[in-house]
CSV table of N, CA and C and ligand atoms in Angstrom, one decimal:
chain,number,residue,atom,x,y,z
A,35,UNK,N,43.7,-12.6,-25.9
A,35,UNK,CA,44.3,-11.8,-24.9
A,35,UNK,C,43.4,-10.7,-24.4
A,36,UNK,N,43.4,-10.5,-23.0
A,36,UNK,CA,42.4,-9.6,-22.7
A,36,UNK,C,43.1,-8.1,-22.7
A,37,UNK,N,41.8,-7.5,-22.9
A,37,UNK,CA,42.2,-6.0,-23.4
A,37,UNK,C,42.7,-5.3,-21.8
A,38,UNK,N,43.8,-4.3,-21.9
A,38,UNK,CA,44.0,-3.2,-20.9
A,38,UNK,C,43.2,-2.1,-21.1
A,39,UNK,N,42.5,-1.9,-20.1
A,39,UNK,CA,41.6,-0.5,-20.4
A,39,UNK,C,42.0,0.8,-19.4
A,40,UNK,N,42.5,1.6,-20.0
A,40,UNK,CA,43.0,2.8,-19.3
A,40,UNK,C,41.8,3.9,-19.1
A,41,UNK,N,41.7,4.4,-17.8
A,41,UNK,CA,40.6,5.2,-17.6
A,41,UNK,C,40.5,6.4,-18.2
A,42,UNK,N,39.8,6.9,-18.8
A,42,UNK,CA,40.0,8.1,-19.6
A,42,UNK,C,39.1,9.4,-18.9
A,43,UNK,N,38.0,8.9,-18.4
A,43,UNK,CA,37.0,9.7,-17.6
A,43,UNK,C,36.5,9.1,-16.6
A,44,UNK,N,37.0,9.2,-15.3
A,44,UNK,CA,36.3,8.4,-14.1
A,44,UNK,C,34.9,8.6,-13.8
A,45,UNK,N,34.6,7.7,-13.2
A,45,UNK,CA,33.0,7.4,-13.0
A,45,UNK,C,32.4,8.7,-12.1
A,46,UNK,N,33.2,9.2,-11.2
A,46,UNK,CA,32.7,10.4,-10.3
A,46,UNK,C,32.6,11.5,-11.4
A,47,UNK,N,33.6,11.6,-12.3
A,47,UNK,CA,33.6,12.9,-13.1
A,47,UNK,C,32.3,12.8,-14.2
A,48,UNK,N,32.1,11.3,-14.6
A,48,UNK,CA,31.1,11.1,-15.6
A,48,UNK,C,29.5,11.4,-14.9
A,49,UNK,N,29.4,11.2,-13.5
A,49,UNK,CA,28.1,11.2,-13.0
A,49,UNK,C,28.1,12.6,-12.7
A,50,UNK,N,29.2,13.4,-12.4
A,50,UNK,CA,29.2,15.0,-12.0
A,50,UNK,C,28.5,15.7,-13.3
A,51,UNK,N,28.9,15.1,-14.2
A,51,UNK,CA,28.8,16.2,-15.6
A,51,UNK,C,27.4,15.6,-16.0
A,52,UNK,N,26.9,14.5,-15.8
A,52,UNK,CA,25.6,14.3,-16.3
A,52,UNK,C,24.5,15.0,-15.5
A,53,UNK,N,24.8,15.2,-14.2
A,53,UNK,CA,24.1,16.0,-13.2
A,53,UNK,C,23.8,17.4,-13.5
A,54,UNK,N,25.1,17.7,-14.0
A,54,UNK,CA,25.2,19.3,-14.7
A,54,UNK,C,24.1,19.3,-16.1
A,55,UNK,N,24.5,18.6,-16.8
A,55,UNK,CA,23.6,18.4,-18.0
A,55,UNK,C,22.1,18.4,-17.8
A,56,UNK,N,21.8,17.2,-16.8
A,56,UNK,CA,20.4,17.3,-16.3
A,56,UNK,C,19.8,18.7,-15.8
A,57,UNK,N,20.7,19.2,-15.0
A,57,UNK,CA,20.2,20.4,-14.5
A,57,UNK,C,19.9,21.3,-15.4
A,58,UNK,N,20.7,21.4,-16.5
A,58,UNK,CA,20.6,22.6,-17.5
A,58,UNK,C,19.3,22.1,-18.3
A,59,UNK,N,19.0,20.8,-18.7
A,59,UNK,CA,17.9,20.6,-19.1
A,59,UNK,C,16.4,20.8,-18.7
A,60,UNK,N,16.7,20.6,-17.2
A,60,UNK,CA,15.7,20.7,-16.3
A,60,UNK,C,15.3,22.3,-16.3
A,61,UNK,N,16.2,23.1,-16.3
A,61,UNK,CA,16.1,24.4,-16.2
A,61,UNK,C,15.1,24.8,-17.8
A,62,UNK,N,15.8,24.4,-18.6
A,62,UNK,CA,15.4,24.7,-20.2
A,62,UNK,C,14.1,24.1,-20.3
A,63,UNK,N,13.5,23.1,-19.9
A,63,UNK,CA,12.1,22.4,-20.0
A,63,UNK,C,11.5,22.7,-18.8
A,64,UNK,N,11.6,23.8,-18.0
A,64,UNK,CA,10.9,24.0,-16.8
A,64,UNK,C,9.4,24.3,-17.2
A,65,UNK,N,8.3,23.7,-16.6
A,65,UNK,CA,6.9,23.7,-17.0
A,65,UNK,C,6.3,22.8,-18.1
A,66,UNK,N,7.4,22.1,-18.6
A,66,UNK,CA,7.2,21.3,-19.9
A,66,UNK,C,7.4,19.6,-19.4
A,67,UNK,N,7.1,18.9,-20.2
A,67,UNK,CA,7.8,17.4,-20.0
A,67,UNK,C,8.7,16.8,-21.2
A,68,UNK,N,9.4,16.3,-20.9
A,68,UNK,CA,10.7,16.0,-22.0
A,68,UNK,C,10.4,14.2,-22.2
A,69,UNK,N,10.3,14.3,-23.5
A,69,UNK,CA,10.1,12.6,-24.2
A,69,UNK,C,11.9,12.3,-24.6
A,70,UNK,N,12.2,11.4,-23.8
A,70,UNK,CA,13.6,10.9,-24.4
A,70,UNK,C,13.7,10.0,-25.4
A,71,UNK,N,14.3,9.9,-26.3
A,71,UNK,CA,14.5,8.7,-27.4
A,71,UNK,C,15.9,8.5,-27.1
A,72,UNK,N,16.0,6.9,-26.6
A,72,UNK,CA,17.3,6.5,-26.3
A,72,UNK,C,17.4,5.5,-27.6
A,73,UNK,N,18.8,5.8,-28.3
A,73,UNK,CA,19.2,5.0,-29.4
A,73,UNK,C,20.0,3.9,-29.0
A,74,UNK,N,19.3,2.6,-28.9
A,74,UNK,CA,19.9,1.5,-28.5
A,74,UNK,C,21.3,1.1,-29.4
A,75,UNK,N,22.2,0.1,-28.8
A,75,UNK,CA,22.1,0.0,-27.5
A,75,UNK,C,23.1,1.0,-26.6
A,76,UNK,N,23.7,1.6,-27.0
A,76,UNK,CA,25.0,2.2,-26.3
A,76,UNK,C,24.4,3.2,-25.5
A,77,UNK,N,23.3,3.7,-25.8
A,77,UNK,CA,22.7,5.2,-25.3
A,77,UNK,C,21.9,4.6,-24.0
A,78,UNK,N,22.0,3.4,-23.6
A,78,UNK,CA,20.9,3.1,-22.5
A,78,UNK,C,21.7,3.2,-21.1
A,79,UNK,N,22.7,3.3,-20.9
A,79,UNK,CA,23.2,3.4,-19.8
A,79,UNK,C,23.2,5.2,-19.4
A,80,UNK,N,23.6,5.8,-20.3
A,80,UNK,CA,23.5,7.2,-20.2
A,80,UNK,C,22.0,7.8,-20.2
A,81,UNK,N,21.2,7.3,-20.9
A,81,UNK,CA,19.8,7.8,-20.8
A,81,UNK,C,19.1,7.5,-19.6
A,82,UNK,N,19.4,6.3,-19.0
A,82,UNK,CA,18.9,6.1,-17.4
A,82,UNK,C,19.6,6.9,-16.6
A,83,UNK,N,20.7,7.4,-16.5
A,83,UNK,CA,21.5,7.9,-15.7
A,83,UNK,C,21.1,9.6,-15.7
A,84,UNK,N,20.7,10.1,-16.9
A,84,UNK,CA,20.3,11.4,-17.5
A,84,UNK,C,18.9,11.4,-16.4
A,85,UNK,N,18.0,10.4,-17.2
A,85,UNK,CA,16.6,10.7,-16.6
A,85,UNK,C,16.4,10.5,-15.1
A,86,UNK,N,17.0,9.9,-14.3
A,86,UNK,CA,17.1,9.8,-13.0
A,86,UNK,C,17.4,11.3,-12.4
A,87,UNK,N,18.2,12.1,-13.1
A,87,UNK,CA,18.4,13.3,-12.5
A,87,UNK,C,17.7,14.5,-12.8
A,88,UNK,N,16.8,14.2,-13.9
A,88,UNK,CA,16.0,15.4,-14.5
A,88,UNK,C,14.6,15.6,-13.3
A,89,UNK,N,14.3,16.9,-13.3
A,89,UNK,CA,13.6,17.3,-12.3
A,89,UNK,C,12.2,17.4,-13.2
A,90,UNK,N,11.9,17.4,-14.2
A,90,UNK,CA,11.0,17.8,-15.2
A,90,UNK,C,10.3,16.3,-15.5
A,91,UNK,N,9.0,16.2,-15.5
A,91,UNK,CA,8.3,14.8,-16.1
A,91,UNK,C,9.1,14.6,-17.1
A,92,UNK,N,9.3,13.2,-17.2
A,92,UNK,CA,10.1,12.4,-18.3
A,92,UNK,C,9.3,11.3,-18.7
A,93,UNK,N,9.5,11.1,-20.2
A,93,UNK,CA,8.7,9.7,-20.6
A,93,UNK,C,9.8,9.2,-21.6
A,94,UNK,N,9.8,7.9,-21.9
A,94,UNK,CA,10.9,7.4,-22.6
A,94,UNK,C,10.4,6.5,-23.7
A,95,UNK,N,11.3,6.7,-24.9
A,95,UNK,CA,10.9,5.3,-25.9
A,95,UNK,C,12.5,5.1,-26.6
A,96,UNK,N,12.2,4.0,-27.1
A,96,UNK,CA,13.5,3.5,-27.7
A,96,UNK,C,13.7,3.1,-29.0
A,97,UNK,N,14.7,3.3,-29.9
A,97,UNK,CA,14.6,2.9,-31.3
A,97,UNK,C,16.2,2.4,-31.5
A,98,UNK,N,16.3,1.7,-32.6
A,98,UNK,CA,17.7,1.0,-32.9
A,98,UNK,C,18.0,1.0,-34.3
A,99,UNK,N,19.0,1.6,-34.8
A,99,UNK,CA,19.3,1.6,-36.1
A,99,UNK,C,20.9,0.8,-36.2
A,100,UNK,N,20.8,0.6,-37.6
A,100,UNK,CA,22.2,0.1,-38.0
A,100,UNK,C,22.9,0.9,-39.3
A,101,UNK,N,24.2,1.1,-39.1
A,101,UNK,CA,24.7,1.7,-40.4
A,101,UNK,C,25.5,0.3,-41.5
A,102,UNK,N,25.3,0.5,-42.2
A,102,UNK,CA,26.0,-0.3,-43.0
A,102,UNK,C,26.5,0.0,-44.6
A,103,UNK,N,27.1,-0.6,-45.2
A,103,UNK,CA,27.6,-0.2,-46.8
A,103,UNK,C,29.0,0.0,-46.7
A,104,UNK,N,29.6,0.0,-47.6
A,104,UNK,CA,30.9,0.0,-47.8
A,104,UNK,C,31.4,1.2,-48.3
A,105,UNK,N,32.5,1.7,-48.5
A,105,UNK,CA,33.1,3.1,-48.5
A,105,UNK,C,33.3,3.7,-47.2
A,106,UNK,N,33.5,5.0,-47.2
A,106,UNK,CA,33.6,5.6,-45.9
A,106,UNK,C,32.3,5.5,-45.0
A,107,UNK,N,32.7,5.9,-43.9
A,107,UNK,CA,31.6,5.8,-42.8
A,107,UNK,C,30.4,6.8,-43.2
A,108,UNK,N,31.0,8.0,-43.8
A,108,UNK,CA,29.7,9.1,-44.1
A,108,UNK,C,28.8,8.6,-45.1
A,109,UNK,N,29.3,7.5,-45.8
A,109,UNK,CA,28.3,7.3,-46.9
A,109,UNK,C,27.5,5.9,-46.4
A,110,UNK,N,27.7,5.6,-45.1
A,110,UNK,CA,27.1,4.4,-44.6
A,110,UNK,C,25.6,4.9,-44.7
A,111,UNK,N,24.8,3.5,-44.9
A,111,UNK,CA,23.3,3.8,-45.3
A,111,UNK,C,22.7,3.4,-43.5
A,112,UNK,N,22.0,4.1,-43.4
A,112,UNK,CA,21.4,4.0,-41.9
A,112,UNK,C,20.0,3.1,-42.2
A,113,UNK,N,20.0,2.2,-41.2
A,113,UNK,CA,18.7,1.4,-41.5
A,113,UNK,C,17.8,1.5,-40.2
A,114,UNK,N,16.6,1.7,-40.2
A,114,UNK,CA,15.7,1.5,-39.0
A,114,UNK,C,15.7,0.1,-38.5
A,115,UNK,N,16.3,-0.3,-37.2
A,115,UNK,CA,15.8,-1.8,-36.9
A,115,UNK,C,14.6,-1.8,-36.0
A,116,UNK,N,14.7,-1.0,-35.2
A,116,UNK,CA,13.4,-1.1,-34.2
A,116,UNK,C,12.9,0.6,-34.3
A,117,UNK,N,11.8,0.6,-34.6
A,117,UNK,CA,11.1,2.0,-34.5
A,117,UNK,C,10.2,2.3,-33.3
A,118,UNK,N,10.3,3.5,-33.0
A,118,UNK,CA,9.4,4.1,-31.4
A,118,UNK,C,8.1,3.4,-31.5
A,119,UNK,N,7.8,3.1,-30.1
A,119,UNK,CA,6.3,2.5,-29.9
A,119,UNK,C,5.4,3.7,-30.0
A,120,UNK,N,5.7,4.7,-30.0
A,120,UNK,CA,4.5,5.9,-29.6
A,120,UNK,C,5.0,7.1,-30.5
A,121,UNK,N,4.0,7.8,-31.2
A,121,UNK,CA,4.1,9.1,-31.9
A,121,UNK,C,4.7,9.9,-31.2
A,122,UNK,N,5.5,10.8,-31.8
A,122,UNK,CA,6.0,12.0,-31.3
A,122,UNK,C,5.5,13.5,-31.5
A,123,UNK,N,4.5,13.4,-32.3
A,123,UNK,CA,3.9,14.5,-32.6
A,123,UNK,C,3.5,15.7,-31.4
A,124,UNK,N,3.8,16.6,-31.4
A,124,UNK,CA,3.6,17.7,-30.5
A,124,UNK,C,4.2,17.5,-29.1
A,125,UNK,N,5.2,16.7,-28.9
A,125,UNK,CA,5.8,16.7,-27.9
A,125,UNK,C,7.5,17.1,-28.0
A,126,UNK,N,7.7,17.5,-26.7
A,126,UNK,CA,9.2,18.0,-26.7
A,126,UNK,C,10.3,16.6,-26.6
A,127,UNK,N,10.9,16.6,-27.5
A,127,UNK,CA,11.8,15.3,-27.9
A,127,UNK,C,13.3,16.0,-27.7
A,128,UNK,N,14.2,14.9,-27.0
A,128,UNK,CA,15.6,14.8,-26.9
A,128,UNK,C,15.9,13.4,-27.5
A,129,UNK,N,16.5,13.5,-28.4
A,129,UNK,CA,17.1,12.3,-28.8
A,129,UNK,C,18.5,12.0,-28.0
A,130,UNK,N,18.8,11.0,-27.2
A,130,UNK,CA,20.0,10.7,-26.4
A,130,UNK,C,20.7,9.8,-26.9
A,131,UNK,N,22.1,10.1,-27.2
A,131,UNK,CA,23.1,9.2,-27.8
A,131,UNK,C,24.3,8.9,-26.8
A,132,UNK,N,24.9,7.9,-27.0
A,132,UNK,CA,26.2,7.5,-26.0
A,132,UNK,C,27.5,8.5,-26.7
A,133,UNK,N,27.3,8.3,-28.2
A,133,UNK,CA,28.6,9.0,-28.8
A,133,UNK,C,28.1,9.4,-30.3
A,134,UNK,N,28.8,10.6,-30.7
A,134,UNK,CA,28.5,11.4,-32.2
A,134,UNK,C,29.9,11.3,-32.5
A,135,UNK,N,29.9,10.6,-33.8
A,135,UNK,CA,31.2,10.2,-34.5
A,135,UNK,C,31.1,11.2,-35.8
A,136,UNK,N,30.6,10.7,-36.7
A,136,UNK,CA,30.6,11.3,-38.1
A,136,UNK,C,29.3,12.0,-38.3
A,137,UNK,N,28.3,11.7,-37.4
A,137,UNK,CA,27.2,12.3,-37.4
A,137,UNK,C,26.2,11.8,-38.5
A,138,UNK,N,26.5,10.6,-38.9
A,138,UNK,CA,25.8,9.8,-39.9
A,138,UNK,C,24.6,9.4,-39.3
A,139,UNK,N,24.4,8.7,-38.3
A,139,UNK,CA,23.2,8.3,-37.6
A,139,UNK,C,22.2,9.4,-37.2
A,140,UNK,N,23.0,10.5,-36.6
A,140,UNK,CA,22.1,11.5,-36.2
A,140,UNK,C,21.3,12.4,-37.2
A,141,UNK,N,22.2,12.5,-38.3
A,141,UNK,CA,21.6,13.2,-39.7
A,141,UNK,C,20.5,12.4,-40.2
A,142,UNK,N,20.4,11.1,-40.3
A,142,UNK,CA,19.4,10.4,-40.7
A,142,UNK,C,18.3,10.7,-39.7
A,143,UNK,N,18.7,10.2,-38.2
A,143,UNK,CA,17.5,10.2,-37.2
A,143,UNK,C,16.7,11.7,-37.2
A,144,UNK,N,17.7,12.6,-37.5
A,144,UNK,CA,16.8,13.8,-37.1
A,144,UNK,C,15.8,14.1,-38.2
A,145,UNK,N,16.1,14.1,-39.4
A,145,UNK,CA,15.4,14.3,-40.5
A,145,UNK,C,14.0,13.4,-40.4
A,146,UNK,N,14.4,11.9,-40.0
A,146,UNK,CA,13.1,11.0,-39.8
A,146,UNK,C,12.2,11.6,-38.6
A,147,UNK,N,12.9,12.1,-37.6
A,147,UNK,CA,12.0,12.7,-36.3
A,147,UNK,C,11.3,13.9,-36.8
A,148,UNK,N,12.1,14.9,-37.4
A,148,UNK,CA,11.5,16.0,-37.7
A,148,UNK,C,10.1,15.8,-38.6
A,149,UNK,N,10.3,14.9,-39.6
A,149,UNK,CA,8.8,14.5,-40.4
A,149,UNK,C,7.8,14.4,-39.5
A,150,UNK,N,8.0,13.7,-38.3
A,150,UNK,CA,6.8,13.4,-37.7
A,150,UNK,C,6.2,14.6,-36.5
A,151,UNK,N,6.9,15.5,-36.8
A,151,UNK,CA,6.1,16.8,-36.3
A,151,UNK,C,6.4,17.0,-34.7
A,152,UNK,N,7.3,16.8,-34.1
A,152,UNK,CA,7.7,17.1,-32.6
A,152,UNK,C,7.3,18.6,-32.3
A,153,UNK,N,6.8,18.7,-31.2
A,153,UNK,CA,6.9,20.3,-30.8
A,153,UNK,C,8.3,20.9,-30.8
A,154,UNK,N,9.3,20.3,-30.5
A,154,UNK,CA,10.4,20.7,-30.5
A,154,UNK,C,11.4,19.2,-30.5
A,155,UNK,N,12.8,19.5,-31.2
A,155,UNK,CA,13.7,18.3,-31.1
A,155,UNK,C,15.0,18.7,-30.7
A,156,UNK,N,15.7,18.3,-29.7
A,156,UNK,CA,16.9,18.7,-29.4
A,156,UNK,C,18.1,17.6,-29.5
A,157,UNK,N,19.3,17.6,-29.4
A,157,UNK,CA,20.1,16.3,-29.2
A,157,UNK,C,21.0,16.5,-28.1
A,158,UNK,N,21.4,15.3,-27.3
A,158,UNK,CA,22.0,15.3,-26.2
A,158,UNK,C,22.8,14.1,-26.4
A,159,UNK,N,24.3,14.3,-26.2
A,159,UNK,CA,25.2,13.3,-26.1
A,159,UNK,C,26.3,13.0,-24.8
A,160,UNK,N,26.5,11.8,-24.8
A,160,UNK,CA,27.6,11.7,-23.7
A,160,UNK,C,28.9,11.9,-23.8
A,161,UNK,N,29.1,11.7,-25.2
A,161,UNK,CA,30.4,11.9,-25.7
A,161,UNK,C,30.3,12.5,-27.1
A,162,UNK,N,31.4,13.4,-27.7
A,162,UNK,CA,31.2,13.9,-28.9
A,162,UNK,C,32.8,13.7,-29.3
A,163,UNK,N,32.8,13.4,-30.8
A,163,UNK,CA,34.1,13.4,-31.4
A,163,UNK,C,34.1,14.4,-32.6
A,164,UNK,N,34.2,15.9,-32.4
A,164,UNK,CA,33.8,16.7,-33.3
A,164,UNK,C,35.0,16.6,-34.3
A,165,UNK,N,36.2,15.9,-34.2
A,165,UNK,CA,37.3,16.1,-35.4
A,165,UNK,C,36.6,15.2,-36.5
A,166,UNK,N,35.8,13.9,-36.1
A,166,UNK,CA,35.5,12.8,-36.9
A,166,UNK,C,34.0,13.4,-37.8
A,167,UNK,N,33.9,14.4,-37.4
A,167,UNK,CA,32.3,14.9,-38.0
A,167,UNK,C,32.4,15.2,-39.5
A,168,UNK,N,31.4,14.7,-40.1
A,168,UNK,CA,31.3,14.6,-41.6
A,168,UNK,C,29.9,15.2,-42.1
A,169,UNK,N,29.0,15.3,-41.0
A,169,UNK,CA,27.4,15.8,-41.2
A,169,UNK,C,27.6,17.0,-40.1
A,170,UNK,N,28.0,18.3,-41.0
A,170,UNK,CA,28.4,19.3,-39.9
A,170,UNK,C,27.0,19.9,-39.8
A,171,UNK,N,25.7,19.6,-40.5
A,171,UNK,CA,24.6,20.2,-40.1
A,171,UNK,C,23.8,19.5,-38.8
A,172,UNK,N,24.5,18.6,-38.2
A,172,UNK,CA,24.0,18.1,-37.2
A,172,UNK,C,24.6,19.1,-35.6
A,173,UNK,N,23.6,19.6,-35.1
A,173,UNK,CA,24.2,20.4,-34.2
A,173,UNK,C,23.5,19.9,-32.9
A,174,UNK,N,24.6,19.7,-31.9
A,174,UNK,CA,24.1,18.9,-30.6
A,174,UNK,C,23.8,20.1,-29.6
A,175,UNK,N,22.8,19.8,-29.0
A,175,UNK,CA,22.4,20.9,-28.0
A,175,UNK,C,22.9,20.7,-26.7
A,176,UNK,N,23.1,19.4,-26.4
A,176,UNK,CA,23.7,19.2,-25.0
A,176,UNK,C,24.8,18.0,-25.1
A,177,UNK,N,26.1,18.5,-24.6
A,177,UNK,CA,27.1,17.6,-24.9
A,177,UNK,C,27.8,17.4,-23.6
A,178,UNK,N,28.1,16.1,-23.1
A,178,UNK,CA,28.7,15.9,-21.7
A,178,UNK,C,30.4,16.1,-21.9
A,179,UNK,N,31.0,15.4,-22.8
A,179,UNK,CA,32.3,15.4,-23.1
A,179,UNK,C,32.7,15.5,-24.4
A,180,UNK,N,33.3,16.4,-24.8
A,180,UNK,CA,33.9,16.5,-26.5
A,180,UNK,C,35.3,15.9,-26.0
A,181,UNK,N,35.9,14.7,-26.8
A,181,UNK,CA,36.9,14.0,-26.8
A,181,UNK,C,37.7,13.9,-28.1
A,182,UNK,N,39.0,13.5,-28.0
A,182,UNK,CA,39.7,13.2,-29.1
A,182,UNK,C,39.2,11.9,-29.9
A,183,UNK,N,40.0,11.7,-30.9
A,183,UNK,CA,39.4,10.6,-31.7
A,183,UNK,C,40.3,9.3,-31.0
A,184,UNK,N,39.5,8.9,-30.1
A,184,UNK,CA,40.2,7.6,-29.4
A,184,UNK,C,38.9,6.6,-29.4
A,185,UNK,N,39.2,5.3,-29.3
A,185,UNK,CA,38.5,4.3,-29.5
A,185,UNK,C,38.1,4.1,-27.7
A,186,UNK,N,36.8,4.4,-27.5
A,186,UNK,CA,36.6,4.6,-26.1
A,186,UNK,C,35.4,3.3,-25.9
A,187,UNK,N,35.4,2.8,-24.4
A,187,UNK,CA,34.5,1.6,-24.2
A,187,UNK,C,33.9,2.4,-22.8
A,188,UNK,N,32.9,1.5,-22.5
A,188,UNK,CA,32.2,2.0,-21.1
A,188,UNK,C,31.2,2.8,-21.2
A,189,UNK,N,30.3,2.8,-20.1
A,189,UNK,CA,29.1,3.8,-20.0
A,189,UNK,C,28.1,3.3,-21.3
A,190,UNK,N,28.0,2.3,-21.8
A,190,UNK,CA,27.3,1.9,-22.8
A,190,UNK,C,28.0,1.6,-24.0
A,191,UNK,N,29.2,2.0,-24.2
A,191,UNK,CA,30.3,1.8,-25.4
A,191,UNK,C,30.8,0.5,-25.5
A,192,UNK,N,30.9,0.0,-26.4
A,192,UNK,CA,31.3,-1.4,-26.6
A,192,UNK,C,32.6,-1.5,-27.6
A,193,UNK,N,33.2,-2.7,-27.2
A,193,UNK,CA,34.3,-3.2,-28.0
A,193,UNK,C,33.9,-4.7,-28.3
A,194,UNK,N,33.2,-4.9,-29.6
A,194,UNK,CA,32.8,-6.2,-29.9
A,194,UNK,C,31.9,-6.8,-28.8
A,195,UNK,N,30.7,-5.9,-28.3
A,195,UNK,CA,29.9,-6.1,-27.6
A,195,UNK,C,30.1,-6.1,-25.9
A,196,UNK,N,31.4,-6.1,-25.9
A,196,UNK,CA,32.0,-6.0,-24.3
A,196,UNK,C,32.3,-4.7,-23.8
A,197,UNK,N,32.2,-4.6,-22.5
A,197,UNK,CA,32.5,-3.4,-21.8
A,197,UNK,C,31.7,-2.2,-21.6
A,198,UNK,N,30.3,-2.6,-22.2
A,198,UNK,CA,29.4,-1.6,-22.2
A,198,UNK,C,29.1,-1.2,-20.7
A,199,UNK,N,29.2,-2.3,-19.8
A,199,UNK,CA,28.8,-2.1,-18.3
A,199,UNK,C,29.9,-1.3,-17.5
A,200,UNK,N,31.0,-1.0,-18.1
A,200,UNK,CA,32.1,-0.5,-17.3
A,200,UNK,C,31.3,0.9,-16.7
A,201,UNK,N,31.5,1.5,-15.4
A,201,UNK,CA,31.1,2.7,-14.9
A,201,UNK,C,31.7,3.8,-15.2
A,202,UNK,N,32.9,3.8,-15.9
A,202,UNK,CA,33.7,4.7,-16.5
A,202,UNK,C,33.9,4.7,-18.0
A,203,UNK,N,34.4,5.9,-18.6
A,203,UNK,CA,35.0,5.8,-19.9
A,203,UNK,C,36.4,5.4,-19.9
A,204,UNK,N,36.6,4.4,-20.9
A,204,UNK,CA,37.8,3.9,-20.8
A,204,UNK,C,38.5,3.8,-22.4
A,205,UNK,N,39.6,3.7,-22.4
A,205,UNK,CA,40.4,3.6,-23.8
A,205,UNK,C,41.2,2.1,-23.8
A,206,UNK,N,41.1,1.2,-24.8
A,206,UNK,CA,41.5,0.0,-24.7
A,206,UNK,C,43.2,0.5,-25.4
A,207,UNK,N,44.0,-0.1,-24.5
A,207,UNK,CA,45.3,0.3,-24.9
A,207,UNK,C,46.0,-0.8,-25.9
A,208,UNK,N,45.4,-2.1,-25.5
A,208,UNK,CA,46.4,-3.0,-26.6
A,208,UNK,C,45.3,-3.9,-27.2
A,209,UNK,N,44.7,-2.9,-28.0
A,209,UNK,CA,43.8,-3.4,-29.0
A,209,UNK,C,44.1,-4.4,-30.1
B,110,PRP,C1,27.2,4.4,-32.2
B,110,PRP,C2,26.5,5.4,-31.3
B,110,PRP,C3,25.8,6.3,-32.4
B,110,PRP,C4,26.9,6.1,-33.9
B,110,PRP,C5,27.7,7.1,-33.8
B,110,PRP,O1,26.3,3.2,-32.3
B,110,PRP,O2,25.6,4.8,-30.5
B,110,PRP,O3,24.7,5.7,-32.6
B,110,PRP,O4,27.5,4.8,-33.6
B,110,PRP,O5,28.5,7.1,-35.0
B,110,PRP,P1,28.3,8.2,-36.1
B,110,PRP,O6,27.9,9.6,-35.8
B,110,PRP,O7,29.5,8.0,-37.2
B,110,PRP,O8,27.0,7.5,-37.0
B,110,PRP,P2,26.9,1.9,-33.0
B,110,PRP,O9,26.1,1.5,-34.3
B,110,PRP,O10,27.8,1.1,-32.5
B,110,PRP,O11,25.6,1.0,-32.1
B,110,PRP,P3,25.5,0.7,-30.7
B,110,PRP,O12,24.9,1.9,-29.8
B,110,PRP,O13,24.2,-0.7,-30.5
B,110,PRP,O14,26.9,-0.1,-30.4
């Protein structure tokens, strides 16, 4: 059965909000360069749209992790699947995510990245589900949208690897 998708955040609203966040980051990093870390795969679309709108110099790197393990999501073990290509020591780094749920992934990534001694480390996400947070130590610096606990797709977010390419944030109605 084909899924019915309801638009939760339309494309123009997503684009407008990304432009606002990009302007904020550009102000905060005036006179510096930012090194964006895109967490594959979901964050690809957001990272590109954000990067295009930044007015400070930008470099990019990519990493991939997976969570696994039985029990609750908070106990999921995060495994690094693809590491960064370059060192981040001394760089002004922003980790870019499509969504933060329990905070499990970012909790792991932040510790891993801090150990590599960047000049600064901040977190930026397209979507946040604060009601699902388990790792409250994860502080997000730039959030485009806080949403309720809905299963969302589009703008990089998938359902069984589909719908990442939708240009808006949608909710599957008939899952
Ligand atoms: C999603 C998302 C985050 C993580 C958030 O990735 O991109 O990395 O889950 O959940 P958490 O806060 O509970 O850790 P996913 O594992 O679905 O991989 P994908 O980006 O390749 O779809």
